[in-house]
Short mmCIF file of C-alpha atoms in Angstrom, two decimals:
data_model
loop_
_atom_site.label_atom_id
_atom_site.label_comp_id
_atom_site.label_asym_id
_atom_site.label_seq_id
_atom_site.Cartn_x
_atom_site.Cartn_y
_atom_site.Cartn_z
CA UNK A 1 64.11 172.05 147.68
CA UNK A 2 61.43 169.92 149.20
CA UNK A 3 62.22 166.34 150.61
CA UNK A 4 59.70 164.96 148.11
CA UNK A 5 62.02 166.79 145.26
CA UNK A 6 65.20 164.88 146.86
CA UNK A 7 64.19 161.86 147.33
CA UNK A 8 63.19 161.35 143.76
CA UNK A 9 66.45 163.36 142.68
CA UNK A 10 68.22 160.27 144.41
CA UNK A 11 66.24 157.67 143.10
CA UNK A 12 67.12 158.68 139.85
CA UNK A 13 70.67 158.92 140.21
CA UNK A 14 70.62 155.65 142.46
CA UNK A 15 68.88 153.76 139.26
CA UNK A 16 71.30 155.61 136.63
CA UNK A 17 74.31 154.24 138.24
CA UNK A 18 72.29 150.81 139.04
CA UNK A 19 71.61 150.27 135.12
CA UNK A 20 75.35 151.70 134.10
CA UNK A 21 76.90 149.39 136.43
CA UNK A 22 74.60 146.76 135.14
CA UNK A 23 75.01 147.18 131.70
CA UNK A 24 78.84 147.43 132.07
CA UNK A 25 79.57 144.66 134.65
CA UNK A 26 76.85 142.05 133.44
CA UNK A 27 76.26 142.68 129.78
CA UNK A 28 79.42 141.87 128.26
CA UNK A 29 80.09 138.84 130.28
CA UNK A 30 77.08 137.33 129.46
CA UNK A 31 77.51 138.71 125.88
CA UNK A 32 80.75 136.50 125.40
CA UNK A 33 78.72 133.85 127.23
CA UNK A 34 76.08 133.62 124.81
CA UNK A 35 78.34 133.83 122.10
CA UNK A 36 77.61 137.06 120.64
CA UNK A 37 81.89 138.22 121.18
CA UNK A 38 84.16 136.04 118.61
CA UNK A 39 87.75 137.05 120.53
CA UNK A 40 89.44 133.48 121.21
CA UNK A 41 87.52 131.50 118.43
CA UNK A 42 89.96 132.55 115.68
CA UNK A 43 92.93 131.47 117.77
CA UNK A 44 91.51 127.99 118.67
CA UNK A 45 90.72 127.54 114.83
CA UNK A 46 95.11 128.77 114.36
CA UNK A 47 96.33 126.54 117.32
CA UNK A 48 94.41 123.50 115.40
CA UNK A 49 97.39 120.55 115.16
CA UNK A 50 98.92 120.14 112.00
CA UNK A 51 98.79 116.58 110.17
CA UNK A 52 100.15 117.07 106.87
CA UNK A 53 103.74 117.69 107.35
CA UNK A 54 105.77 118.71 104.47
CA UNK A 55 108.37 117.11 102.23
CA UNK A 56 110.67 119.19 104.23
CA UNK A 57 109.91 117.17 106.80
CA UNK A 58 110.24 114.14 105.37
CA UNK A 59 113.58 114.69 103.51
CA UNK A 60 114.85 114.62 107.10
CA UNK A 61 115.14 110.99 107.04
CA UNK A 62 114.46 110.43 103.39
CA UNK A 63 116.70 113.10 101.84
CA UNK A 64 117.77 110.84 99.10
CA UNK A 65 114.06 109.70 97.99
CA UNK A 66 113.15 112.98 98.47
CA UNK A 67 115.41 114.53 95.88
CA UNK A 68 115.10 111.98 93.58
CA UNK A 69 111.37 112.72 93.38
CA UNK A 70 111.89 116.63 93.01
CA UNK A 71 113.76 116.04 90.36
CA UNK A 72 111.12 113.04 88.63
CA UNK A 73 108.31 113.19 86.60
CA UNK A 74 106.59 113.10 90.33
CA UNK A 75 107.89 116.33 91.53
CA UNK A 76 104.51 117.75 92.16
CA UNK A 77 103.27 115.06 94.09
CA UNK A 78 103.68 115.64 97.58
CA UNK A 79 105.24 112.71 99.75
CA UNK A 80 101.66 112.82 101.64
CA UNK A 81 99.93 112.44 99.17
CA UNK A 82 100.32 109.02 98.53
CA UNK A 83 101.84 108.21 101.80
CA UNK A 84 99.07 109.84 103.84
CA UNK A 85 99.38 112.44 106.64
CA UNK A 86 103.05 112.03 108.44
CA UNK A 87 102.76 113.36 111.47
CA UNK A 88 102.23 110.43 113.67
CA UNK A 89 105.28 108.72 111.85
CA UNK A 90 107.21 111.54 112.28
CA UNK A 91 106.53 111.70 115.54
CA UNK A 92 107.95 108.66 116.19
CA UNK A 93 110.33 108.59 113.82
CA UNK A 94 111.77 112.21 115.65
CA UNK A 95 111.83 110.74 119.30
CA UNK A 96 114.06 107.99 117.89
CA UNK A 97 111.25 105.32 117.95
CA UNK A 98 110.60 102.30 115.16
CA UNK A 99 108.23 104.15 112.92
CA UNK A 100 106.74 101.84 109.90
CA UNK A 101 104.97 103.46 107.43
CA UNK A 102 102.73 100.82 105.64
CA UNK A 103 101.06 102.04 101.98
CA UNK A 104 98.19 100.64 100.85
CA UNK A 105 98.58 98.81 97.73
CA UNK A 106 100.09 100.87 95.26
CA UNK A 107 98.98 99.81 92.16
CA UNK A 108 95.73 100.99 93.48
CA UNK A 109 97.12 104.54 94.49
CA UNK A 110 98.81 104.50 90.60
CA UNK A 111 95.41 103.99 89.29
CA UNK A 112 93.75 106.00 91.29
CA UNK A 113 95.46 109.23 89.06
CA UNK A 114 97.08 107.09 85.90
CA UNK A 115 93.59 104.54 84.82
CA UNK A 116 92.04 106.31 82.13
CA UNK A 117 89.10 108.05 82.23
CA UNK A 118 87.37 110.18 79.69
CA UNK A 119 86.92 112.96 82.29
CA UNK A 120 90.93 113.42 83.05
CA UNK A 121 92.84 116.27 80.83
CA UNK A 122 94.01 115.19 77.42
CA UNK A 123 97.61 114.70 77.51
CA UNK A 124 97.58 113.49 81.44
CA UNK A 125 99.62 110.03 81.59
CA UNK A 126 96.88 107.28 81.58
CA UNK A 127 96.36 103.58 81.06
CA UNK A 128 93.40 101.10 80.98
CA UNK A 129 94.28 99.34 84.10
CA UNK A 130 92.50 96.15 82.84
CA UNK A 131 95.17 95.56 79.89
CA UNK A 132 97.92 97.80 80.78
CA UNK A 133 100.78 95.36 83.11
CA UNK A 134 97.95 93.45 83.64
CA UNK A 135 98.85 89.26 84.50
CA UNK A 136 97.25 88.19 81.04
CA UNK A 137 99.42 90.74 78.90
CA UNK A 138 102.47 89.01 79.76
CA UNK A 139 103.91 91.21 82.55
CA UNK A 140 102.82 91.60 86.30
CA UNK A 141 100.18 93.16 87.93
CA UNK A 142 102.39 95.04 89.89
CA UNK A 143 103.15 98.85 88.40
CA UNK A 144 106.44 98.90 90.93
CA UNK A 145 107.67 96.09 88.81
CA UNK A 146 108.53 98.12 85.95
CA UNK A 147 107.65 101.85 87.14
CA UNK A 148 109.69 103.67 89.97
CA UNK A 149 106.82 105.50 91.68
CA UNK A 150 109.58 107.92 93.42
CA UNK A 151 111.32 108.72 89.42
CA UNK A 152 109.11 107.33 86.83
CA UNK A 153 110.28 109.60 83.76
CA UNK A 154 108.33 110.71 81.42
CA UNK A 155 107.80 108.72 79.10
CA UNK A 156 108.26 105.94 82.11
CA UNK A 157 111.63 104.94 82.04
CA UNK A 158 111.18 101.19 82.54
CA UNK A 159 113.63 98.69 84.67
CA UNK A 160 114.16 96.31 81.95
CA UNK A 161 114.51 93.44 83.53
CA UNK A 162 112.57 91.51 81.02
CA UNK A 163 113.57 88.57 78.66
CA UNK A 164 111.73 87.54 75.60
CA UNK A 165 110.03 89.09 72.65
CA UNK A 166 106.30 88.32 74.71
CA UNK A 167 107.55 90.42 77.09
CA UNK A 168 108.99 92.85 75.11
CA UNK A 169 105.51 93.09 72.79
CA UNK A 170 103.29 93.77 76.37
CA UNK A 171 105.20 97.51 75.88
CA UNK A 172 106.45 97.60 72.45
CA UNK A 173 103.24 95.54 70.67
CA UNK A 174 101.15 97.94 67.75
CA UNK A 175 98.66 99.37 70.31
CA UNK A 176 100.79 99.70 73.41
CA UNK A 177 102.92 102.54 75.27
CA UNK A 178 105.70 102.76 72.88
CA UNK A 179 105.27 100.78 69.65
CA UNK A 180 107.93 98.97 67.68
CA UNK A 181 109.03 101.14 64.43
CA UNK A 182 107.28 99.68 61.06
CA UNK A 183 110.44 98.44 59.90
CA UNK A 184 109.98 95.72 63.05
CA UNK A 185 106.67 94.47 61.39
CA UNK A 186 107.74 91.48 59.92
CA UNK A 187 110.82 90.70 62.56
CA UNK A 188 110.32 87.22 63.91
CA UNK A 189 108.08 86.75 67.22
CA UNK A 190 111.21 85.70 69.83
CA UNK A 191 113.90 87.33 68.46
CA UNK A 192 114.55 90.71 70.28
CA UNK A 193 117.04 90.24 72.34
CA UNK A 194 118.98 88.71 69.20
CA UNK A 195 120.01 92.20 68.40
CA UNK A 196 118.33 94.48 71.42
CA UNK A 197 119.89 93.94 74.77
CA UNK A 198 117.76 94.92 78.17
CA UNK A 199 118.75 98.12 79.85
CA UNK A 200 119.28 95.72 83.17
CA UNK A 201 119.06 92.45 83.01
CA UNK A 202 118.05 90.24 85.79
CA UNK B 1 72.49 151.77 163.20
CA UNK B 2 70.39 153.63 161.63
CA UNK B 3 72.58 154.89 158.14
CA UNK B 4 72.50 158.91 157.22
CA UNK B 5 71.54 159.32 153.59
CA UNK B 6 74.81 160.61 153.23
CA UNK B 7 76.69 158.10 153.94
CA UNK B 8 74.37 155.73 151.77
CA UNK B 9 75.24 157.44 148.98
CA UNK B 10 79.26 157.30 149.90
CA UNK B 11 79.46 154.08 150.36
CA UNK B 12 77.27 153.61 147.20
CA UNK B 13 79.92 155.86 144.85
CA UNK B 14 82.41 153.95 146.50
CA UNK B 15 81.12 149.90 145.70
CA UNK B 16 80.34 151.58 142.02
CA UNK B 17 84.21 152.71 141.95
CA UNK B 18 85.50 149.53 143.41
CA UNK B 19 83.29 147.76 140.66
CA UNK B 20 84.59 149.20 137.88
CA UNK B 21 88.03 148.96 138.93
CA UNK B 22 87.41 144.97 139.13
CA UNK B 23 85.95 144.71 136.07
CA UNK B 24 88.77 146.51 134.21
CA UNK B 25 91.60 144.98 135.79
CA UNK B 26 89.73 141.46 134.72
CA UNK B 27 90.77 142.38 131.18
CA UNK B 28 94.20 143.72 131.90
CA UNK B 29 95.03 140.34 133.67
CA UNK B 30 96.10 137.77 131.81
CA UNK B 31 93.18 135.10 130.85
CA UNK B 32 93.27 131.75 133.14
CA UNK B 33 94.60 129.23 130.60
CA UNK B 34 96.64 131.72 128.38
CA UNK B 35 100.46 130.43 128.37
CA UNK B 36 99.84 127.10 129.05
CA UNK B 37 98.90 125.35 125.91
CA UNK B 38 101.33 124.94 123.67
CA UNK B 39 103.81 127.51 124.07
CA UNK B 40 105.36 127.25 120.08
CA UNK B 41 101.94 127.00 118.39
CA UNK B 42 100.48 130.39 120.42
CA UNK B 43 103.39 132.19 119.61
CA UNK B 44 103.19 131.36 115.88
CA UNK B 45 99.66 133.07 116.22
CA UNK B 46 101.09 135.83 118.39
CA UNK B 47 102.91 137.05 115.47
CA UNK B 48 99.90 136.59 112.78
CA UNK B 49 98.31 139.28 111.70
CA UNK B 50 94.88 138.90 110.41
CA UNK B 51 94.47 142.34 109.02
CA UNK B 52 97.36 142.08 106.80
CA UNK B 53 96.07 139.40 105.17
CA UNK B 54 93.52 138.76 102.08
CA UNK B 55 93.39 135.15 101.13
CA UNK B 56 92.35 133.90 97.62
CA UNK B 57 91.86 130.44 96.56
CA UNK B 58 92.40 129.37 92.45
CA UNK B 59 90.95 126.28 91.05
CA UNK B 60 91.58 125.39 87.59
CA UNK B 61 89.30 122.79 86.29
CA UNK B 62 91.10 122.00 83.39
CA UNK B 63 94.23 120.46 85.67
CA UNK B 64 92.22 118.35 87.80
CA UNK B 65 92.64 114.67 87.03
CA UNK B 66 90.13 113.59 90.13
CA UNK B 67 92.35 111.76 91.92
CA UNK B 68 90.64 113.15 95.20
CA UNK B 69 93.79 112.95 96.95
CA UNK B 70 92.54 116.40 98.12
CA UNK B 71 89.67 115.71 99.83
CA UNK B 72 91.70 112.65 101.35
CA UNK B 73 94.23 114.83 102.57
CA UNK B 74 91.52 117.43 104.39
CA UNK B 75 89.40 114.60 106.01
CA UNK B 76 93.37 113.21 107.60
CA UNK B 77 94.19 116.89 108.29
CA UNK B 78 90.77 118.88 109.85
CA UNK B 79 89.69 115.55 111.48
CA UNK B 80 86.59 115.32 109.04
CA UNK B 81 84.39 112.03 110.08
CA UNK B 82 85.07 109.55 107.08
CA UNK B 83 81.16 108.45 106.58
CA UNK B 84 79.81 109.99 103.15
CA UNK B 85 77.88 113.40 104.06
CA UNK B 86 80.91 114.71 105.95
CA UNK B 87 83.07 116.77 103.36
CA UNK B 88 85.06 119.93 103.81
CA UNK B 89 85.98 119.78 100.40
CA UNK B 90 84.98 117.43 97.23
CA UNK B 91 85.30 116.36 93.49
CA UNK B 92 82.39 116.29 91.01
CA UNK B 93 83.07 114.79 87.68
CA UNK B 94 80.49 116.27 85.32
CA UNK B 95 79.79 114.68 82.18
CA UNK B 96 77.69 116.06 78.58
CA UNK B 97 75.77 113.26 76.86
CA UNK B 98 75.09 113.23 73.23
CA UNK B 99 71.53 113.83 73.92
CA UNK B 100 72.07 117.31 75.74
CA UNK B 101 71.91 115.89 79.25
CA UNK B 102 74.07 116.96 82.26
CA UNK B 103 75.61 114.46 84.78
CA UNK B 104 77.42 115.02 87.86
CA UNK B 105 78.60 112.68 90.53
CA UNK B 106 80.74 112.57 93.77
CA UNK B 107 81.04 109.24 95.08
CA UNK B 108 82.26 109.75 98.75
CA UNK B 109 83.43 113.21 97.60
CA UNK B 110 85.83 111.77 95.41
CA UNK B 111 88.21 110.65 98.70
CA UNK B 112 88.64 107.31 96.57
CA UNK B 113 89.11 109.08 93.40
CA UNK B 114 87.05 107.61 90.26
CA UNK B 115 88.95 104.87 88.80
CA UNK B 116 86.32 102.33 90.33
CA UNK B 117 83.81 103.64 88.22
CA UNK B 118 85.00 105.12 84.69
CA UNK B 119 81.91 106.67 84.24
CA UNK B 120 78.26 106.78 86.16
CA UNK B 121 76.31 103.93 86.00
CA UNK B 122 73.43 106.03 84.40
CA UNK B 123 75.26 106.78 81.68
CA UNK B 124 77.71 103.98 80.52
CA UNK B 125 75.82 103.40 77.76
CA UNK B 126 75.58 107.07 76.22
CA UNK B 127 78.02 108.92 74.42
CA UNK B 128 80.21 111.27 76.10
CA UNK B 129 80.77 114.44 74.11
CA UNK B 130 82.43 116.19 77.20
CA UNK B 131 83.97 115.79 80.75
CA UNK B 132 85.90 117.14 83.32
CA UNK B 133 86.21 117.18 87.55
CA UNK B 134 85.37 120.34 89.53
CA UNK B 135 86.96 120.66 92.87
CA UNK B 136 84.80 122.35 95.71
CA UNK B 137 85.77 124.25 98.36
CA UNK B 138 84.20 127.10 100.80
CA UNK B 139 84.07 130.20 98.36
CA UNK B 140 85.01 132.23 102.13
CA UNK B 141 82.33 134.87 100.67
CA UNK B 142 82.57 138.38 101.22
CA UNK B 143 78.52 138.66 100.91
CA UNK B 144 78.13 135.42 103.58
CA UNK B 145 74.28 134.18 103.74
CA UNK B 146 75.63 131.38 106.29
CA UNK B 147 76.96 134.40 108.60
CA UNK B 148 73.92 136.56 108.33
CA UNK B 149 71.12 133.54 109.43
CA UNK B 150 72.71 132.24 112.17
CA UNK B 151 70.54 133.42 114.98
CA UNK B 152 73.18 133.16 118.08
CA UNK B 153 75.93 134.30 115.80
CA UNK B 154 78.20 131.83 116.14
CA UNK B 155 79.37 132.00 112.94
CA UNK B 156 81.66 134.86 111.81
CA UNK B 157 84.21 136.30 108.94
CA UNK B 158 88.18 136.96 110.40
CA UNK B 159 90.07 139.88 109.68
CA UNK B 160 92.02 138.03 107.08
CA UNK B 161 88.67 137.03 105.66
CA UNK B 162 87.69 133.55 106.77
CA UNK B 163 84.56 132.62 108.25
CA UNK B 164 84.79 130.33 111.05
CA UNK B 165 82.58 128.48 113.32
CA UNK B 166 82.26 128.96 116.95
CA UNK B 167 81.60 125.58 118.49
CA UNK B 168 81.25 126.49 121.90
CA UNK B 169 78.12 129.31 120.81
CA UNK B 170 76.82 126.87 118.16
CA UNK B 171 73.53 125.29 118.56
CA UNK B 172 73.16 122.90 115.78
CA UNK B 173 69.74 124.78 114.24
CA UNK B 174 71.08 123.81 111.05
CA UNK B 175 70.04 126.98 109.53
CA UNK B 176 73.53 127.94 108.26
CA UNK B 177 73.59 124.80 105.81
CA UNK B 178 70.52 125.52 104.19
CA UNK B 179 71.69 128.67 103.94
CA UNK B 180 74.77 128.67 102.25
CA UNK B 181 74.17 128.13 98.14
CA UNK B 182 77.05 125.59 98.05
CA UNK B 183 76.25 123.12 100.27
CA UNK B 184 79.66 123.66 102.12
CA UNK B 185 78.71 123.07 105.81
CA UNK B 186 77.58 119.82 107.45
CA UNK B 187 76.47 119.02 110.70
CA UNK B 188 79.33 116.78 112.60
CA UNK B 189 77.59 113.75 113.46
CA UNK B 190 79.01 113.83 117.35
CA UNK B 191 79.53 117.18 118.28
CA UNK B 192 76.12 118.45 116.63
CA UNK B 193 77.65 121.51 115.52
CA UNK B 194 78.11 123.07 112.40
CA UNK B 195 81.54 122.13 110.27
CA UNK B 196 83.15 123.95 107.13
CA UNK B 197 85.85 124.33 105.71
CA UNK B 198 88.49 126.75 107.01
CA UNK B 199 90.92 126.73 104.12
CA UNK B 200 93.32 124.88 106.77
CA UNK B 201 92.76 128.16 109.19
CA UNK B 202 95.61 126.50 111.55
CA UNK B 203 98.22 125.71 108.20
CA UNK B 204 97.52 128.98 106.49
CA UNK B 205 97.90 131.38 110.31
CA UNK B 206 101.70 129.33 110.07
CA UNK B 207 102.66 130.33 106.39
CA UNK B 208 101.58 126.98 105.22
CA UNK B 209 99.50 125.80 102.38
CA UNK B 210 95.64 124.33 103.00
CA UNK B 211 96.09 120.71 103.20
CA UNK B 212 94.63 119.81 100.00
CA UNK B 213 96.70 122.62 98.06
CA UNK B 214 99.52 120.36 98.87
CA UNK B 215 97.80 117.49 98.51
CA UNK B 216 97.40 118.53 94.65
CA UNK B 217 99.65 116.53 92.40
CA UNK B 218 98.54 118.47 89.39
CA UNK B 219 98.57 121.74 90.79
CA UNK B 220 95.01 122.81 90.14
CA UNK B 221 94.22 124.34 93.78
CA UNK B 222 96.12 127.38 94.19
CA UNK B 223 96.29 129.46 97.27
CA UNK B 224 97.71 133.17 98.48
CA UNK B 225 97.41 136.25 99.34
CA UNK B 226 96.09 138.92 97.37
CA UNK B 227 97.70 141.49 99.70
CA UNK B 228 101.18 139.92 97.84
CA UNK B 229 101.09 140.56 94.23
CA UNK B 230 103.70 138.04 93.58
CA UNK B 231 101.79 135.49 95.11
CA UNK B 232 100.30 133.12 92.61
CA UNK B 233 97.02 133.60 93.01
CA UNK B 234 97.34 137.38 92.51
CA UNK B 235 99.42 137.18 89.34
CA UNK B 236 96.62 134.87 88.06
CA UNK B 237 93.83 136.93 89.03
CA UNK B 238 95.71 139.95 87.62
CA UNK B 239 96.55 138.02 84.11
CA UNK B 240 93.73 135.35 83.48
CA UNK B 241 89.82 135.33 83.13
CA UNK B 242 88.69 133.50 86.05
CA UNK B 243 84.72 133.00 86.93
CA UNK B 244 83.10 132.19 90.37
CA UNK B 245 80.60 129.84 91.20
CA UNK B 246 76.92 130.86 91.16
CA UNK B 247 77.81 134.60 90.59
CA UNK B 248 73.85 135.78 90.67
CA UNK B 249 73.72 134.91 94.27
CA UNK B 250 75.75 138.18 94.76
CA UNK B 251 77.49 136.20 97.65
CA UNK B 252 81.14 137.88 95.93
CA UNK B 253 83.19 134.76 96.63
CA UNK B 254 87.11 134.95 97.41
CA UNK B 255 87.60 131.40 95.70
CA UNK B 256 87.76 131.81 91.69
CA UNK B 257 87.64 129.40 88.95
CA UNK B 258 90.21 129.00 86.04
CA UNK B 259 88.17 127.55 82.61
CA UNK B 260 85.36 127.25 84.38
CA UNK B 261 82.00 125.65 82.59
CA UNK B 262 78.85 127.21 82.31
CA UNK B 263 76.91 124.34 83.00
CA UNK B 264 78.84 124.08 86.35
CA UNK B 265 76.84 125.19 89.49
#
C-alpha cells in the first residue's frame, strides 16, 4: 500500500470518528437547547402549585359548614367557588396564623347564578333581582337575610323572622315565590299572623 | 517531539473513548437541580404515569347556567392575567332572534358571569326564540394544527394526551394562535410566550379535578379518563350522543359536547 493510499485511508477514518463524535457529543445538547427535546417540560407543567384546594380541605376547620352544605340544596357548589381559591387562607390558617377570609358581597355572588336570564336552563332556581328581596318590595336587599347560602332548601327554606302581612305578601303575594292558596284571596291585608305564626320569630 | 502516526491515532481512539464515556455518564448522573424543589410535589409526579392515561373532557350545554365561576376559578388557579384577551377557558351565551339571526357574546369570558347584562345590548329589543351558554375549553386534539406550525417546536402533545407549551423554547411568533380553529391560545402579555389551557396539567398529574370542573356548581364540565370505564366521562361517551366542536376541521378533539347546537362553532 502506497503512503498516498494511507494517508487518505486515515483521513477518512480521522473525519468518520470527527463527525460521530460530533454528532453524538454536540447535537443533542444543542438539540435540547434549541428546544427541539420536550423531557422536563411536562414535569414543570405537573409541579405547577395548586390554588384551588378542596372542600376536604376546608372541612378541616369548617367541618360543620361543610356538612351542612353537602347535605343542602348547595351540595354541588364547591366552597371555592364562591369563596375563591383557598390556598393562601389555608396556608395561614394551617401554620396557626389569623386567616380572614373576606367575600365580596354576596348578594352579588347569589345573582351572579340565581338573577334570571332567558339563556339559563328552564327549571334552574332564578329571580329578577330588581323585584325579588329588593328594598321597595318590603323586605331587604340582602339575600342572607332570609336565604342560608350554606343550606338554602329547595324550595328556599326561609328564616321567618318577619312580622306583618306586607311582609308576608313580598313572598306569599299572587306573582311571587310561593303564592297564598285562592281561598286567602279575600283575607284581610294585616291579618296573617292572626292565625299563621312565623317559623322564628325575632 | 515530533509524534509517530501511531501514536496520533492512540491517543486519538483514546480522547474519542474518554468522550463518550463523559457524555454517557452525564445522563446517568442525576440532573443539577433534581431533588431539590419540592420534595412532595416531584414525588407525586414520580409516581404518574402518562402512558396510562387518556383524558376526556364532557361539557353539557344544557346544565350551564353561565355563572362563569369557571373561568374565575382557572384565571385564580393557572395564574391567567385578569385583563380581557387572556382566557384559558370562557362562556359564550348564544342567543336566536325572531328574525333568524345568531348572537354570541363573552363579556370578559364570562369571569363576571352575565347577570349585569340580561341580554346583549344589540338585541334587547328583539325577540328571543332561543338561548343557552357554551363553555370553552382546549379540545387537547389528537389532529393538533397548533403543534404542527410551530416552527421551533415548542409546543407538544404528552403521553397522557395533553399538549403543552414549552416556555423556555417558545418564541412568541404567534403562529400557534392563528393556528388553532378555537382561538384557545393567547400570547401572555409579560412573558411573550404562548398560553393555553392545560386542563389543570398540575391538578389532573395529582388525581385532582381541572380547576373549573370543580369550580362547576351545576355540574356541566365533566372530566376522566377514558382508560377507566367507570369514570364519568367514559360511561357518558359510551351511553350518550355527544358532538365536538368544528368536526370538519378533522382536528379529532378529546373534549365532547353533550346537546350540543348546530349553530354553535
Amino acid at each position: 500500500m502506497s503512503g498516498v493510499t494511507r494517508a487518505a485511508l486515515l483521513l477518512v477514518l480521522l473525519v468518520t470518528v470527527a463527525v460521530l463524535l460530533m454528532q453524538t457529543m454536540t447535537a443533542s445538547v444543542s438539540v435540547g437547547l434549541i428546544g427541539l427535546t420536550q423531557e422536563d417540560n411536562p414535569q414543570w407543567w405537573a409541579t405547577r402549585p395548586v390554588h384551588n384546594e378542596s372542600a376536604a380541605a376546608c372541612a378541616e376547620c369548617h367541618e360543620e359548614t361543610n356538612t351542612a352544605v353537602r347535605a343542602s340544596a348547595h351540595a354541588t357548589v364547591d366552597c371555592e367557588s364562591c369563596h375563591g381559591a383557598g390556598d393562601e387562607h389555608i396556608d395561614l390558617a394551617r401554620s396557626g396564623q389569623d386567616a380572614p377570609l373576606v367575600l365580596t358581597d354576596a348578594r352579588d355572588l347569589c345573582v351572579t347564578c340565581h338573577a334570571a336570564l332567558v339563556s339559563r336552563p328552564d327549571g334552574f332556581p332564578q329571580v329578577d333581582p330588581a323585584t325579588h328581596g329588593a328594598p321597595d318590595s318590603g323586605v331587604t336587599s340582602s339575600c342572607e337575610s332570609c336565604h342560608n347560602a350554606h343550606d338554602p332548601g329547595f324550595p328556599p327554606d326561609i328564616q321567618h323572622t318577619l312580622g306583618g302581612r306586607s311582609d308576608c305578601l313580598a313572598c306569599h303575594g299572587p306573582d311571587q315565590w310561593e303564592p297564598l292558596p285562592p281561598s286567602h284571596a279575600d283575607r284581610p291585608g294585616d291579618g296573617c299572623l292572626s292565625c299563621h305564626s312565623a317559623k322564628e320569630q325575632t | 517531539m515530533p509524534i509517530s502516526r501511531r501514536r496520533f491515532v492512540k491517543l486519538g481512539a483514546h480522547a474519542a473513548f474518554g468522550g463518550l464515556l463523559v457524555y454517557t455518564l452525564r445522563g446517568v448522573l442525576p440532573k443539577p437541580g433534581a431533588g431539590t424543589a419540592d420534595a412532595e410535589v416531584d414525588s407525586a409526579y414520580d409516581s404518574y404515569r402518562p402512558e396510562d392515561h387518556d383524558w376526556a373532557f364532557v361539557i353539557d350545554t344544557m346544565k350551564c347556567i353561565g355563572c362563569g365561576r369557571c373561568a374565575r376559578a382557572c384565571k385564580q388557579e393557572n395564574g391567567v392575567p385578569w385583563e380581557p384577551g387572556c382566557n384559558r377557558t370562557w362562556v359564550e351565551r348564544y342567543c336566536f332572534t325572531a328574525d333568524g339571526e345568531v348572537h354570541v357574546d363573552s363579556p370578559e369570558g364570562g369571569i363576571n358571569g352575565f347577570a349585569d347584562e340580561p341580554l346583549p345590548e344589540a338585541i334587547r329589543d328583539k325577540e328571543i326564540t332561543k338561548s343557552f351558554f357554551v363553555p370553552k375549553l382546549c379540545n387537547q386534539c389528537d389532529n393538533t394544527p397548533c403543534v404542527q406550525v410551530c416552527p421551533v417546536g415548542a409546543t407538544y402533545k404528552t403521553a397522557d394526551g395533553i399538549v403543552l407549551v414549552n416556555r423556555d423554547k417558545c418564541i412568541g411568533c404567534r403562529y400557534c394562535i392563528q393556528a388553532c380553529p378555537y382561538g384557545m391560545r393567547y400570547l401572555l402579555p409579560d412573558e411573550g410566550v404562548a398560553d393555553k389551557c392545560t386542563w389543570c396539567y398540575h391538578r389532573i398529574t395529582r388525581g385532582r379535578l381541572p380547576a373549573c370542573v370543580e369550580a362547576c356548581p351545576v355540574g356541566a364540565r365533566k372530566f376522566g379518563d377514558l382508560r377507566d370505564p367507570e369514570s364519568a366521562v367514559s360511561k357518558i361517551l359510551a351511553e350518550r350522543n355527544v358532538s365536538v366542536l368544528k368536526p370538519d376541521m378533522g382536528t379529532k378533539p378529546n373534549a365532547f359536547y353533550l346537546d350540543l347546537d348546530g349553530a354553535v362553532v
